[in-house]
Amino acid sequence: SGNVTGGNVIVSGVLLSTNTISASGNITGGNLSVGTGTITGGNIVNSNANGVGNIGSSTTYFNTVFAKATSAQYADLAENYIADSQYEPGTVVQLGESTEITICNEDSTSRVVGVVSTNPAMLMNTTLTGQYVVAVALTGRVPCAVAGPIKRGDLLVATSDGRARAEKNPQIGCLIGKALDNFDGDSGVIEIIVGVK
């Protein structure tokens, strides 16, 4: 019920307190567990390598995040959809008949949704469940299966086999995005900008 004042407090077990523990220096240790209380501070700094460590998990996650800005290593905004199969990243998909999405099976279809994401910077609808849940890139930079020839800046529409191809005058609703690379082959993968009108 009193105060502990001094240089260092070293505990090899558990330090319990029903009051406030104050320190003007650093508190160093393995884990800091706070049940239902609040952790208040200036910065949360990752002391591991880049890309190591999480805030929350896929099964126990936080509620609303209030922030001024965020940054991410990857480049597309994706959303989970129920598919009729597990599709490879880069596959162009459309709205399905028996499921939300399926592989594009009609050339220049207006039912096109987007491209199966490789590494989404932000993934929405993460609690969606089903036999086949596929992350579909809706906007941003993403690798995409294509049929050439394609020049950088070409407008892209779907082929009938889950790829994208160049189209000078796409119909409304058929545009996937724009090519970021040149491609002269019959079948390959290039980066495209999804959702650019």
Coordinates of C-alpha atoms in Angstrom, one line a residue:
S1 CA 0.0 0.0 0.0
G2 CA 3.1 2.3 0.1
N3 CA 5.7 3.4 -2.4
V4 CA 8.9 1.7 -3.6
T5 CA 11.6 4.4 -4.3
G6 CA 15.0 3.7 -5.6
G7 CA 17.2 2.8 -8.5
N8 CA 16.2 -0.7 -9.7
V9 CA 13.6 -3.2 -8.7
I10 CA 14.5 -6.7 -9.9
V11 CA 11.9 -9.4 -9.8
S12 CA 12.5 -12.9 -11.1
G13 CA 8.8 -13.9 -10.7
V14 CA 5.6 -11.8 -11.0
L15 CA 5.3 -8.2 -9.8
L16 CA 1.7 -7.6 -8.6
S17 CA 0.2 -4.3 -7.7
T18 CA -3.4 -3.1 -7.1
N19 CA -2.2 0.5 -7.4
T20 CA -0.2 2.5 -9.9
I21 CA 3.4 1.6 -10.7
S22 CA 5.3 4.7 -11.8
A23 CA 8.8 4.8 -13.4
S24 CA 10.7 7.8 -14.7
G25 CA 13.1 5.5 -16.5
N26 CA 12.6 2.3 -18.5
I27 CA 10.7 -0.9 -17.6
T28 CA 12.4 -3.8 -19.3
G29 CA 11.2 -7.4 -19.4
G30 CA 9.7 -10.2 -21.4
N31 CA 5.9 -9.6 -21.4
L32 CA 3.7 -6.9 -20.1
S33 CA 0.1 -8.1 -19.5
V34 CA -2.7 -5.7 -18.7
G35 CA -6.1 -7.3 -18.1
T36 CA -8.8 -4.7 -18.7
G37 CA -6.8 -1.6 -17.9
T38 CA -5.2 1.0 -20.2
I39 CA -1.7 1.3 -21.5
T40 CA -0.9 5.0 -22.1
G41 CA 2.3 6.2 -23.8
G42 CA 3.9 8.0 -26.6
N43 CA 5.2 5.5 -29.1
I44 CA 4.9 1.8 -29.7
V45 CA 8.2 0.8 -31.2
N46 CA 9.1 -2.6 -32.8
S47 CA 12.3 -3.9 -31.4
N48 CA 12.4 -6.8 -33.8
A49 CA 13.3 -6.9 -37.5
N50 CA 10.9 -5.4 -40.1
G51 CA 7.8 -7.4 -40.6
V52 CA 8.1 -9.3 -37.3
G53 CA 5.5 -8.9 -34.6
N54 CA 1.7 -8.2 -34.7
I55 CA -0.8 -6.1 -32.9
G56 CA -3.6 -8.4 -32.2
S57 CA -4.2 -11.6 -34.1
S58 CA -6.6 -13.1 -36.7
T59 CA -8.6 -14.7 -34.0
T60 CA -8.3 -12.1 -31.2
Y61 CA -8.4 -8.7 -32.8
F62 CA -8.9 -5.1 -31.7
N63 CA -12.0 -3.1 -32.4
T64 CA -11.8 0.4 -33.9
V65 CA -8.3 1.9 -34.7
F66 CA -8.2 5.7 -34.5
A67 CA -5.3 7.1 -36.4
K68 CA -4.2 10.0 -38.5
A69 CA -2.2 8.0 -41.1
T70 CA -1.1 4.5 -41.8
S71 CA 1.5 3.0 -44.1
A72 CA 2.0 -0.5 -45.6
Q73 CA 4.6 -2.4 -47.5
Y74 CA 2.2 -3.9 -50.1
A75 CA 0.2 -2.0 -52.6
D76 CA -3.4 -3.1 -53.1
L77 CA -6.7 -2.8 -51.2
A78 CA -8.5 -6.1 -51.3
E79 CA -11.7 -7.7 -50.0
N80 CA -12.6 -11.3 -49.2
Y81 CA -15.2 -13.0 -51.3
I82 CA -16.7 -16.5 -51.4
A83 CA -15.5 -18.3 -54.5
D84 CA -16.3 -21.6 -56.2
S85 CA -12.6 -22.7 -56.1
Q86 CA -9.3 -21.5 -54.7
Y87 CA -7.7 -19.3 -57.4
E88 CA -4.1 -18.4 -57.9
P89 CA -3.0 -14.8 -57.2
G90 CA -3.2 -12.7 -60.4
T91 CA -6.4 -14.5 -61.7
V92 CA -9.0 -12.1 -63.0
V93 CA -12.4 -12.9 -61.4
Q94 CA -16.0 -12.0 -62.1
L95 CA -19.3 -12.3 -60.2
G96 CA -20.4 -15.9 -60.1
E97 CA -23.8 -17.6 -60.4
S98 CA -23.6 -20.0 -57.5
T99 CA -21.0 -18.1 -55.5
E100 CA -19.9 -14.5 -55.2
I101 CA -17.0 -14.8 -57.5
T102 CA -15.6 -17.2 -60.1
I103 CA -12.8 -17.1 -62.7
C104 CA -13.6 -14.8 -65.7
N105 CA -15.1 -17.0 -68.4
E106 CA -16.3 -14.3 -70.9
D107 CA -14.2 -12.0 -72.9
S108 CA -14.5 -8.3 -71.9
T109 CA -17.3 -9.1 -69.4
S110 CA -19.0 -6.4 -67.4
R111 CA -19.3 -8.9 -64.5
V112 CA -15.6 -8.5 -63.8
V113 CA -14.8 -7.7 -60.1
G114 CA -11.0 -7.5 -59.9
V115 CA -7.8 -9.6 -59.6
V116 CA -6.9 -12.2 -56.9
S117 CA -4.5 -10.4 -54.6
T118 CA -1.0 -11.6 -54.0
N119 CA -0.2 -9.6 -50.8
P120 CA -2.9 -7.1 -49.9
A121 CA -1.8 -3.9 -48.1
M122 CA -5.3 -3.9 -46.5
L123 CA -7.7 -6.7 -46.5
M124 CA -11.4 -6.1 -45.8
N125 CA -14.1 -8.5 -44.8
T126 CA -11.6 -10.7 -42.9
T127 CA -14.1 -12.6 -40.9
L128 CA -15.8 -14.1 -44.0
T129 CA -16.1 -17.8 -43.8
G130 CA -16.7 -20.4 -46.6
Q131 CA -15.0 -23.3 -48.3
Y132 CA -13.1 -21.0 -50.7
V133 CA -12.4 -17.5 -49.5
V134 CA -10.4 -15.4 -51.9
A135 CA -8.9 -11.9 -51.5
V136 CA -9.7 -9.8 -54.5
A137 CA -7.7 -6.6 -55.2
L138 CA -10.2 -3.9 -56.0
T139 CA -7.7 -1.0 -56.3
G140 CA -4.0 -0.3 -56.3
R141 CA -1.0 -2.1 -57.8
V142 CA -1.2 -5.9 -58.2
P143 CA 0.4 -8.7 -60.3
C144 CA -2.1 -9.9 -62.9
A145 CA -2.2 -12.8 -65.4
V146 CA -2.3 -11.3 -68.9
A147 CA -2.4 -12.2 -72.6
G148 CA -0.2 -10.0 -74.8
P149 CA 0.7 -7.9 -76.5
I150 CA 0.4 -5.1 -73.9
K151 CA 2.0 -1.7 -73.7
R152 CA 2.4 0.3 -70.4
G153 CA -0.7 2.4 -70.0
D154 CA -3.0 0.1 -72.0
L155 CA -6.5 -0.3 -70.7
L156 CA -7.2 -3.8 -69.7
V157 CA -10.3 -6.0 -69.8
A158 CA -10.9 -9.7 -69.0
T159 CA -10.2 -12.6 -71.3
S160 CA -12.4 -15.8 -71.2
D161 CA -9.7 -17.7 -69.2
G162 CA -9.0 -15.5 -66.1
R163 CA -6.4 -13.2 -67.6
A164 CA -6.5 -9.6 -68.8
R165 CA -5.8 -8.2 -72.3
A166 CA -5.4 -4.8 -73.8
E167 CA -8.5 -3.0 -75.2
K168 CA -8.5 0.4 -76.8
N169 CA -12.2 1.2 -76.2
P170 CA -13.5 -0.8 -73.3
Q171 CA -17.3 -0.7 -72.7
I172 CA -18.6 0.8 -69.5
G173 CA -18.2 -1.6 -66.6
C174 CA -15.7 -3.8 -68.3
L175 CA -12.4 -2.1 -67.4
I176 CA -10.1 -3.8 -64.9
G177 CA -7.3 -1.2 -64.9
K178 CA -4.2 -0.1 -66.6
A179 CA -0.9 -1.9 -67.4
L180 CA 2.2 -0.8 -65.6
D181 CA 4.5 -3.0 -67.8
N182 CA 5.0 -4.0 -71.4
F183 CA 4.4 -7.6 -72.3
D184 CA 4.8 -9.2 -75.7
G185 CA 4.2 -12.9 -74.9
D186 CA 1.1 -15.0 -75.2
S187 CA 0.7 -15.6 -71.4
G188 CA 2.4 -14.1 -68.4
V189 CA 2.1 -12.0 -65.3
I190 CA 2.7 -8.2 -65.1
E191 CA 1.9 -5.5 -62.6
I192 CA -1.3 -3.5 -63.3
I193 CA -3.1 -0.7 -61.5
V194 CA -6.5 -2.1 -60.6
G195 CA -9.6 0.2 -60.6
V196 CA -8.1 3.1 -62.6
K197 CA -10.7 4.7 -64.8

